[in-house]
Amino acid sequence: MPVFNIERGESLGILIQQIINGLSLGSVYALIAVGYSLVYSILMFSNFAHGGFLVIGGYICYFVLKDMGAGILIAGFLSLLGAGAAAILTERLAYKPIREKTNNTLYLLIASMGMSIVIENIFVVTIGGRFRALPDIIPTTPIHLSGMATISAFDLISLLAAVVFLSILQLILVKTKWGLAIRAAAYNLRIASLMGVNVNLLISLTFFIAGTLASVGGIFLAVRYTLYPQLGGITIKAFVAAVIGGLGSLPGAVVGSIILGLAEMLTAGFISSQLRDLVVFFFLVITLLVRPQGLFGKDVGEKV
Amino acid sequence: MNERPILEIKDLHVSYGAIKALNNVSLYIEEGEIVSVIGSNGAGKSTLMQAIMGLVPRERGEIFLKGEPLARKSYQVINQGITLTPEGRQVFAPLTVYENLMMGAFSRKDRDKLEEDMNWIFSLFPILKERQQQYAGTLSGGEQQMLAIARSLMSRPKILLLDEPSLGLAPIIIKDIFEELRRINAEKVTILLVEQNARQALKLSHRVYVIQTGNIILQGDSKELLSHPDVEAAYLGLRKKSAIPCD
Amino acid sequence: MSAYTEGIICVLCINAIAVMGVSLVTGYTGIFSLGHAGYMAIGAYTAAILTARYSFYFIPAIVAGGLLAALIAYIIGVPTLKLVGDYYAIASIGLGEAIRLILENGGTFTRGARGFPGIPNYTNLTVAVCSFVIMAFLMFNLINGRFGRAFKACRDDYIAASLLGYNTAKYRILSLVISGFYCGVAGALLGGFLLYIKPLMFDMMKSTELTSVVVFGGLGSMSGTLLGMVIITLITEVFRPISQYRMLIYGAILVIIMVLRPEGIMGQYEFGPGMFKAIKEKFKGDHYSEEGRKV
Amino acid sequence: FDTIKIGSLVALTGDWAAYGQTEERSGQLAVDEINAAGGVLGKQVELVVYDFRTREEDAVNAVRRMIEVDKVVAIVGANGSGINNATKSVVNALKVPQLGTVSTNPDVTVDPNTGKAYPYSFRICFTDPYQGKLIAFFAANNLERMNAAILYDIGSDYSHGLREFFIENYENYGGNIVADLAFRAGTDVDFRAQLTEIKDKKADVLILPDMGKEMALIMKQARELGMDDIIFVGGDGYGEFMWEIAGDAMENSYWINHVAPEDPAMAPFFAAYKEKYKDECKEFTNGILAYDGVYLLVDAIRRAGSEDPTAIAEALAASDHVQLHHAVITMDEFHNPKDKEGIVLIAKEGRGQFFTKIQP
Amino acid sequence: MAKKSNQNVLQLENLTKYFGGVPAVNDISFSIEEGKLAGLIGPNGAGKTTIFNLITGVYPPDSGKILFWGEDITYLKTYQAIGRNMARTFQNLRLFPHSTALENVMVALQQHHSYSFIEAITHLGGWGKKEREIKAKSMDILDRVGLADRANQKARTLPYGMQRRLEIARALALEPKFLFLDEPAAGMNPEEVNALNTLILGIHKELKFTILVIEHHMDLVMEICSHIICMNFGTKIAEGNPMEIQSHPEVLKAYLGE
Ligand SMILES: Nc1ncnc2c1ncn2[C@@H]1O[C@H](COP(=O)(O)OP(=O)(O)OP(=O)(O)O)[C@@H](O)[C@H]1O
Ligand SMILES: Nc1ncnc2c1ncn2[C@@H]1O[C@H](COP(=O)(O)OP(=O)(O)OP(=O)(O)O)[C@@H](O)[C@H]1O
Ligand SMILES: [Mg+2]
Ligand SMILES: [Mg+2]
């Protein structure tokens, strides 16, 4: 009969396990949320096509690995490059003409929803809706922690990747003049260009970075879970995480993701799996009611 | 003299849809000059500045910088040494005063000189030094205007365009700023100035253009124009109907 | 008239009522909502339960559906409407999903995710068209007048609006409540049309569709919203024979319209005498980017 | 008309696109074969395929269009009970028979208020109560595992139905439900929270009344959490693509299905499918039921001897030992196939292999 | 509400507001009598706009009291304060940029020419009459500030100077008893400033408003205001009639720079 690692009543073990689960889930959210937040920080709109970049990255990796027989380094590199390029292309085709005509970011938001439908369905009509899985390029083997809980190497790697990418980005944003330019451009593109900022280049760059981050997220998701055209849809949770953390704030995106991951796992584990999403959304709304600009969002007092 | 003027505008036309904002505007600025443009509300002064900066597309006409065609994208214009202090402040509200000034210096290559210039700016506008870490959006109106001017100075332009720099400033500050403009000009910075405060502008500048509903209707030496018989009319901008009824 | 045409007209009318509500809240008041399908769900379940279980006559059931949705909108709106922009948008996703999740966990009362069958067929062509005409009449009247202007003022600059003496919070909530009512009625009609409802019908995808139609048609233009809705519905119907490309085309058209006319197919204009002049002007220009005189 | 039109209601876009595409292809394959063999009533058959985006409003108008514009005489699909629940009012009002492929909810064919079958609604699969009973029977009697955990999709009517009927029957067979947990397909991809609890509750069998992708992920994550001894039992959501996702975690799981892929009778189908589409038919349950659905409809047309939808519906209702590829169908008074055997697959060596047939 | 004997419409008592460590307004007291046209001057950053913001409830003071017609309005919300019959313009323009000039005025004017929700959705009752009235009166006001021919132009496409006048028109449309003008003459040329003089004086005489105006154009202030308050660094440094102010040593030092 079954042999369990956890003795009944060892609820500490379960708690630890759920925390590990939450951190691991949160780190994948973080990879997506950071790219999403980055685009938000400059163009001030929620880029719903971000999930699409993630899918593009995932598929490129999949096909390079499977059909071209290349190694993970090449596949990963091409997939980052491809998703980054797709992000730039999306910006050029769909967003640039709009932001040149108007300041209202709602239009960008709708265009991004359109783009996400387009990207999803390009995959549906070309390669079909089937679920695919990447080979185990990132080890998912479990490591048992003294019989209390298990953690997979994958969890550690994704957490690490999230932290590394975040730190690099944060450095760029805070320490370089380009980072400052991103924040200035976020407020007003026209005036930023009056300061000598090549705004289009800056935006393309931002999208490229966001695209590559999405692609990393996509590969992680595809390995951990599965790859299919609608995979981008789960980024909604990452959006929620970015909002909890404060839109446009990269540390916020990471902290929000971790909090969300933990909240989901602890709710499902200790309150009710049926109410998991309800609790998550409730949590989101409560956070916003207490801090309308998110945990790390800046509330710049508006002068009248 | 054979040398071309530093900035030369030929037959410039700009429209906003049906509204014709600039109509066949030609003007030039010699190196080291201060030239002012005056005219009433809606004459097209700001449009002229924005057209130079590439912020609005030119419908027709050409702009030359030292005889070479001027770039059309604003970031390229900046890199050619032209800077605009835009009308109505337009500081980066969510950035601090310090960060706004750093943005002003964005296109500068000689980044080791920034510290020095920052000090120069702070000596010009001591209040900005006090407010270095305040968000620009929360400054008072006049402080924002000072910041906007300071921000353009941080780029160390060869040609400085100013759109109503005296807006919302106390007289004493205006005086200081105009003095400073004269001093900068002495260091070979060419200045194009749009002012409602026409008397002050005329006193400061070498030459002046008067613009009315998109056309240049008068130009000449500032000192002469100050005593020109039509100048009174030029002040008014030759409006058909007074802007505000005076019963 | 064939049942197919009839079906399309019914769906058009039902959707039209829903998007009018969303247009009011998003286009006029500037509250970007991605959760209005939730209000449809409330209307649909209320009317379904009242008619199927308690044998209500359908008109009071529909009105009750609308009113309950409006009430819930009020309860939700009071605390959350102080959020602005994308923050409210994301929160509204949560609120919309929460309504759906509650319905899914509603046990035998709502029959949960398995859906609610056996709704009497009260939405026929006449009912749908009449409801639409009445609701459109009221809505167009509302926006043509002081409320329309007040909503727009709150949208454009809430600080300026409050400095003109407007209690902006009140207007935002009023607008949400009215839109909740509209979506509730639309949901109630949908139930009587499909005769079967389930929570999953009212997911975020549905909310997104409602909102994109509003932007597609033109923010702040009720007629644009309706025109946009007709176009989008017809596109999906016309391209039915090339089924798998349908969503691709739909997405592409959404993007293309935004790129070519970001202000939507109607801009801010309404059908009416002044429209052509206004549109002519619009096409000639004035599309220049605004200066960010934000402060 | 020189062709007889059959409607095919499938989801080609949206979350179910993978299944819809297979159904469309399989249906078309059946039509091609039938036409090659001379058609029916001397005419060629034509398949009119409409997408419904996994949305009820869309499906209702698709069905109206098939009937009114394209004049189809019968409809095969859809594959979801919710969709059929919405379209049943249309087909019964317009009097054209509709044959659900994997629509297992009882309400699809039977009016819950009167307990009578709708005259124009049919299905080719067995129902949730029956499938739930099969799973319970198998877990309790064949596997002799009496402590079950369930992990179901809270947003899915299919999942709910199966769960409910499983619990009812399993308890009758003397089993204990030690954990009854939920998730949400689409947004949830991580199930470790629930699995951790299931592990804690010492369940010895995990019932998965879900669709393929989620089941695959659940099994994979369960094994990662070190749940090495728990047995997975699922329903007809099984698909071969799950192997790609779950890998070894699939080994020795059991699936109560309508069909078995290695059923010799189905070999020609798989071969023809591969030949025509250069692709394996991995979502074979949907594929086979759509394929045989077309055959069943054509057989009914032949038996009715007429293109009149009402006659076809009557013929369908009167189906008695109709030999299809995957089964022999006899319609009962509720328009459900009578006493269809449950086929238990065991996942082994990268595919689902026939394990046993059960009939409680 | 009982009018005070000295007829002080507005009375500030020891008003203080800090931003961070900076006292934007520091222990300010002054009062304005009914029917006065008063000026508030001071160098940049003196705290003038902040005083307007405190009065109109944009933010609450740290301490002190604001009385309006004798009523304590210190902690009222913005819309409540405005509802007490005051109106203001903004130093940094705050028009509704996407609405036309006319709409900008109408949205303010309708505050006092309202009709019920039922009338609004049915267009019955007083709707038509009220709407026509709102429109006609709005046009009158636009005409008064010289913008009648720009009535249908989008606010944001108006040149700067006209946007300023539109702001004044919108404030007038609120039909206030007390008007606060924050740098109304900014962005106008001398001739236009003259015309503005006349406009403000006209409004003051005709409509019997009490007006408090912030300005840096000294000619304007000295010409039209009968009472002037001067502040610097958040504190009041002088108060009196133009003659007194112009000769006040501290004012000269701090402000006029002479
Ligand atoms: N974005 C725009 N769209 C349409 N018309 C515009 C736009 N911007 C300016 N205009 C119009 O162009 C004309 C010139 O405007 P401009 O701002 O250049 O005037 P100005 O001389 O700077 O006036 P001011 O002294 O008031 O600043 C005006 O009639 C104005 O209404
Ligand atoms: N929201 C705020 N946050 C921080 N500091 C502020 C804020 N609002 C105003 N200040 C500061 O308070 C001081 C007074 O500002 P205020 O706007 O009242 O000046 P003002 O007298 O109107 O000046 P100006 O004539 O330049 O408009 C300024 O130094 C300003 O920087
Ligand atoms: Mg100007
Ligand atoms: Mg001020």
Short mmCIF file of N, CA and C in Angstrom, two decimals, chain E residues 165-255:
data_model
loop_
_atom_site.label_atom_id
_atom_site.label_comp_id
_atom_site.label_asym_id
_atom_site.label_seq_id
_atom_site.Cartn_x
_atom_site.Cartn_y
_atom_site.Cartn_z
N ARG E 165 -8.48 82.34 -22.02
CA ARG E 165 -9.76 83.05 -21.96
C ARG E 165 -10.91 82.06 -21.83
N LEU E 166 -10.74 80.90 -22.45
CA LEU E 166 -11.78 79.88 -22.31
C LEU E 166 -11.90 79.46 -20.85
N GLU E 167 -10.78 79.38 -20.18
CA GLU E 167 -10.82 79.04 -18.75
C GLU E 167 -11.66 80.06 -17.98
N ILE E 168 -11.45 81.32 -18.32
CA ILE E 168 -12.22 82.36 -17.61
C ILE E 168 -13.70 82.19 -17.94
N ALA E 169 -13.99 81.93 -19.21
CA ALA E 169 -15.38 81.76 -19.61
C ALA E 169 -16.02 80.63 -18.82
N ARG E 170 -15.28 79.55 -18.68
CA ARG E 170 -15.83 78.38 -17.99
C ARG E 170 -16.09 78.71 -16.53
N ALA E 171 -15.19 79.47 -15.93
CA ALA E 171 -15.41 79.85 -14.54
C ALA E 171 -16.63 80.76 -14.42
N LEU E 172 -16.77 81.68 -15.37
CA LEU E 172 -17.94 82.56 -15.35
C LEU E 172 -19.23 81.77 -15.46
N ALA E 173 -19.16 80.69 -16.25
CA ALA E 173 -20.36 79.91 -16.49
C ALA E 173 -20.87 79.26 -15.22
N LEU E 174 -20.02 79.12 -14.23
CA LEU E 174 -20.49 78.54 -12.97
C LEU E 174 -21.34 79.55 -12.20
N GLU E 175 -21.45 80.76 -12.74
CA GLU E 175 -22.24 81.82 -12.13
C GLU E 175 -21.91 81.96 -10.65
N PRO E 176 -20.63 82.18 -10.37
CA PRO E 176 -20.21 82.21 -8.97
C PRO E 176 -20.49 83.56 -8.34
N LYS E 177 -20.32 83.57 -7.04
CA LYS E 177 -20.37 84.83 -6.32
C LYS E 177 -18.94 85.31 -6.07
N PHE E 178 -18.06 84.32 -6.09
CA PHE E 178 -16.67 84.61 -5.79
C PHE E 178 -15.81 83.93 -6.86
N LEU E 179 -14.95 84.73 -7.47
CA LEU E 179 -14.17 84.20 -8.58
C LEU E 179 -12.68 84.24 -8.22
N PHE E 180 -12.03 83.12 -8.37
CA PHE E 180 -10.59 83.06 -8.14
C PHE E 180 -9.90 82.93 -9.49
N LEU E 181 -9.02 83.87 -9.81
CA LEU E 181 -8.32 83.79 -11.09
C LEU E 181 -6.84 83.58 -10.81
N ASP E 182 -6.29 82.50 -11.38
CA ASP E 182 -4.87 82.21 -11.17
C ASP E 182 -4.11 82.57 -12.44
N GLU E 183 -3.41 83.67 -12.40
CA GLU E 183 -2.64 84.16 -13.54
C GLU E 183 -3.42 84.19 -14.85
N PRO E 184 -4.49 84.94 -14.87
CA PRO E 184 -5.31 84.96 -16.10
C PRO E 184 -4.59 85.56 -17.28
N ALA E 185 -3.59 86.40 -17.04
CA ALA E 185 -2.98 87.12 -18.16
C ALA E 185 -1.75 86.42 -18.72
N ALA E 186 -1.38 85.30 -18.14
CA ALA E 186 -0.19 84.61 -18.65
C ALA E 186 -0.40 84.26 -20.11
N GLY E 187 0.60 84.51 -20.92
CA GLY E 187 0.52 84.15 -22.33
C GLY E 187 -0.25 85.14 -23.18
N MET E 188 -0.51 86.32 -22.64
CA MET E 188 -1.19 87.33 -23.46
C MET E 188 -0.23 88.48 -23.72
N ASN E 189 -0.43 89.12 -24.88
CA ASN E 189 0.44 90.25 -25.16
C ASN E 189 -0.12 91.51 -24.50
N PRO E 190 0.64 92.56 -24.44
CA PRO E 190 0.24 93.74 -23.66
C PRO E 190 -1.15 94.25 -24.03
N GLU E 191 -1.43 94.25 -25.31
CA GLU E 191 -2.74 94.74 -25.72
C GLU E 191 -3.85 93.84 -25.17
N GLU E 192 -3.60 92.55 -25.23
CA GLU E 192 -4.59 91.60 -24.74
C GLU E 192 -4.73 91.70 -23.22
N VAL E 193 -3.62 91.98 -22.58
CA VAL E 193 -3.69 92.17 -21.14
C VAL E 193 -4.59 93.36 -20.82
N ASN E 194 -4.45 94.40 -21.62
CA ASN E 194 -5.33 95.56 -21.44
C ASN E 194 -6.78 95.18 -21.57
N ALA E 195 -7.06 94.41 -22.62
CA ALA E 195 -8.44 94.00 -22.84
C ALA E 195 -8.93 93.15 -21.67
N LEU E 196 -8.02 92.33 -21.13
CA LEU E 196 -8.39 91.49 -20.00
C LEU E 196 -8.75 92.36 -18.79
N ASN E 197 -7.95 93.41 -18.59
CA ASN E 197 -8.25 94.38 -17.55
C ASN E 197 -9.71 94.79 -17.60
N THR E 198 -10.07 95.21 -18.83
CA THR E 198 -11.41 95.71 -19.04
C THR E 198 -12.44 94.63 -18.75
N LEU E 199 -12.11 93.44 -19.21
CA LEU E 199 -13.04 92.33 -19.02
C LEU E 199 -13.27 92.08 -17.53
N ILE E 200 -12.17 91.98 -16.79
CA ILE E 200 -12.32 91.67 -15.37
C ILE E 200 -13.07 92.79 -14.66
N LEU E 201 -12.70 94.01 -14.99
CA LEU E 201 -13.41 95.14 -14.36
C LEU E 201 -14.90 95.11 -14.70
N GLY E 202 -15.15 94.78 -15.98
CA GLY E 202 -16.54 94.71 -16.43
C GLY E 202 -17.32 93.66 -15.66
N ILE E 203 -16.74 92.49 -15.57
CA ILE E 203 -17.39 91.41 -14.83
C ILE E 203 -17.66 91.86 -13.40
N HIS E 204 -16.65 92.45 -12.83
CA HIS E 204 -16.74 92.83 -11.43
C HIS E 204 -17.86 93.84 -11.21
N LYS E 205 -17.92 94.80 -12.12
CA LYS E 205 -18.94 95.83 -11.96
C LYS E 205 -20.34 95.29 -12.23
N GLU E 206 -20.43 94.58 -13.37
CA GLU E 206 -21.74 94.15 -13.84
C GLU E 206 -22.31 93.04 -12.98
N LEU E 207 -21.50 92.05 -12.72
CA LEU E 207 -22.02 90.85 -12.09
C LEU E 207 -21.85 90.88 -10.57
N LYS E 208 -21.19 91.90 -10.07
CA LYS E 208 -21.06 92.07 -8.63
C LYS E 208 -20.35 90.89 -7.95
N PHE E 209 -19.39 90.33 -8.64
CA PHE E 209 -18.62 89.26 -8.02
C PHE E 209 -17.63 89.85 -7.04
N THR E 210 -17.22 89.01 -6.13
CA THR E 210 -16.00 89.29 -5.40
C THR E 210 -14.91 88.52 -6.14
N ILE E 211 -13.78 89.13 -6.36
CA ILE E 211 -12.75 88.47 -7.18
C ILE E 211 -11.41 88.52 -6.45
N LEU E 212 -10.72 87.40 -6.50
CA LEU E 212 -9.34 87.38 -6.00
C LEU E 212 -8.47 86.89 -7.16
N VAL E 213 -7.48 87.71 -7.53
CA VAL E 213 -6.70 87.35 -8.70
C VAL E 213 -5.22 87.27 -8.35
N ILE E 214 -4.60 86.19 -8.86
CA ILE E 214 -3.15 86.04 -8.73
C ILE E 214 -2.55 86.53 -10.04
N GLU E 215 -1.59 87.37 -10.00
CA GLU E 215 -0.96 87.81 -11.24
C GLU E 215 0.48 88.22 -11.02
N HIS E 216 1.25 88.05 -12.08
CA HIS E 216 2.60 88.60 -12.08
C HIS E 216 2.69 89.88 -12.90
N HIS E 217 1.65 90.16 -13.69
CA HIS E 217 1.64 91.42 -14.44
C HIS E 217 1.27 92.55 -13.48
N MET E 218 2.28 93.28 -13.03
CA MET E 218 2.03 94.25 -11.98
C MET E 218 1.11 95.38 -12.43
N ASP E 219 1.24 95.74 -13.72
CA ASP E 219 0.40 96.84 -14.20
C ASP E 219 -1.06 96.48 -13.99
N LEU E 220 -1.36 95.25 -14.37
CA LEU E 220 -2.74 94.81 -14.27
C LEU E 220 -3.21 94.83 -12.83
N VAL E 221 -2.42 94.25 -11.96
CA VAL E 221 -2.83 94.15 -10.56
C VAL E 221 -3.01 95.53 -9.96
N MET E 222 -2.03 96.38 -10.22
CA MET E 222 -2.09 97.71 -9.62
C MET E 222 -3.26 98.51 -10.15
N GLU E 223 -3.60 98.23 -11.40
CA GLU E 223 -4.66 99.01 -12.00
C GLU E 223 -6.04 98.58 -11.52
N ILE E 224 -6.26 97.29 -11.43
CA ILE E 224 -7.64 96.87 -11.16
C ILE E 224 -7.91 96.55 -9.70
N CYS E 225 -6.92 96.18 -8.94
CA CYS E 225 -7.21 95.71 -7.59
C CYS E 225 -7.28 96.88 -6.62
N SER E 226 -8.26 96.79 -5.74
CA SER E 226 -8.33 97.84 -4.73
C SER E 226 -7.67 97.37 -3.44
N HIS E 227 -7.42 96.07 -3.38
CA HIS E 227 -6.82 95.53 -2.17
C HIS E 227 -5.82 94.46 -2.59
N ILE E 228 -4.64 94.53 -2.06
CA ILE E 228 -3.62 93.58 -2.51
C ILE E 228 -2.96 92.90 -1.31
N ILE E 229 -2.77 91.59 -1.44
CA ILE E 229 -2.05 90.84 -0.42
C ILE E 229 -0.78 90.34 -1.05
N CYS E 230 0.31 90.54 -0.39
CA CYS E 230 1.57 90.09 -0.96
C CYS E 230 2.19 89.05 -0.05
N MET E 231 2.63 87.97 -0.62
CA MET E 231 3.27 86.95 0.20
C MET E 231 4.64 86.55 -0.36
N ASN E 232 5.43 85.97 0.53
CA ASN E 232 6.72 85.44 0.12
C ASN E 232 7.06 84.28 1.05
N PHE E 233 7.62 83.23 0.47
CA PHE E 233 7.97 82.04 1.27
C PHE E 233 6.83 81.59 2.17
N GLY E 234 5.62 81.66 1.64
CA GLY E 234 4.49 81.11 2.39
C GLY E 234 3.92 82.03 3.44
N THR E 235 4.56 83.18 3.68
CA THR E 235 4.00 84.06 4.70
C THR E 235 3.52 85.35 4.05
N LYS E 236 2.58 85.98 4.74
CA LYS E 236 2.09 87.26 4.24
C LYS E 236 3.09 88.33 4.63
N ILE E 237 3.54 89.13 3.66
CA ILE E 237 4.48 90.18 4.06
C ILE E 237 3.85 91.56 4.00
N ALA E 238 2.74 91.69 3.30
CA ALA E 238 2.10 93.01 3.27
C ALA E 238 0.67 92.88 2.81
N GLU E 239 -0.12 93.86 3.16
CA GLU E 239 -1.51 93.88 2.75
C GLU E 239 -1.94 95.33 2.69
N GLY E 240 -2.66 95.72 1.65
CA GLY E 240 -3.10 97.11 1.59
C GLY E 240 -3.56 97.50 0.21
N ASN E 241 -3.71 98.78 -0.02
CA ASN E 241 -4.12 99.23 -1.35
C ASN E 241 -2.89 99.35 -2.23
N PRO E 242 -3.06 99.49 -3.54
CA PRO E 242 -1.92 99.48 -4.46
C PRO E 242 -0.83 100.47 -4.06
N MET E 243 -1.25 101.64 -3.65
CA MET E 243 -0.24 102.62 -3.28
C MET E 243 0.63 102.10 -2.14
N GLU E 244 -0.03 101.58 -1.13
CA GLU E 244 0.70 101.08 0.04
C GLU E 244 1.65 99.96 -0.36
N ILE E 245 1.11 99.04 -1.19
CA ILE E 245 1.93 97.90 -1.59
C ILE E 245 3.15 98.35 -2.39
N GLN E 246 2.89 99.27 -3.32
CA GLN E 246 3.99 99.70 -4.18
C GLN E 246 5.11 100.41 -3.41
N SER E 247 4.75 100.88 -2.24
CA SER E 247 5.80 101.58 -1.50
C SER E 247 6.28 100.79 -0.29
N HIS E 248 5.73 99.59 -0.14
CA HIS E 248 6.12 98.77 1.01
C HIS E 248 7.54 98.25 0.79
N PRO E 249 8.45 98.55 1.70
CA PRO E 249 9.87 98.19 1.44
C PRO E 249 10.05 96.68 1.25
N GLU E 250 9.37 95.89 2.07
CA GLU E 250 9.60 94.44 1.97
C GLU E 250 9.10 93.88 0.64
N VAL E 251 7.97 94.44 0.19
CA VAL E 251 7.44 94.01 -1.10
C VAL E 251 8.43 94.36 -2.20
N LEU E 252 8.91 95.55 -2.14
CA LEU E 252 9.85 95.98 -3.16
C LEU E 252 11.05 95.05 -3.19
N LYS E 253 11.51 94.73 -2.01
CA LYS E 253 12.70 93.89 -1.92
C LYS E 253 12.41 92.49 -2.47
N ALA E 254 11.34 91.94 -1.99
CA ALA E 254 11.08 90.53 -2.31
C ALA E 254 10.59 90.34 -3.73
N TYR E 255 9.83 91.29 -4.19
CA TYR E 255 9.08 90.98 -5.40
C TYR E 255 9.48 91.81 -6.59
#
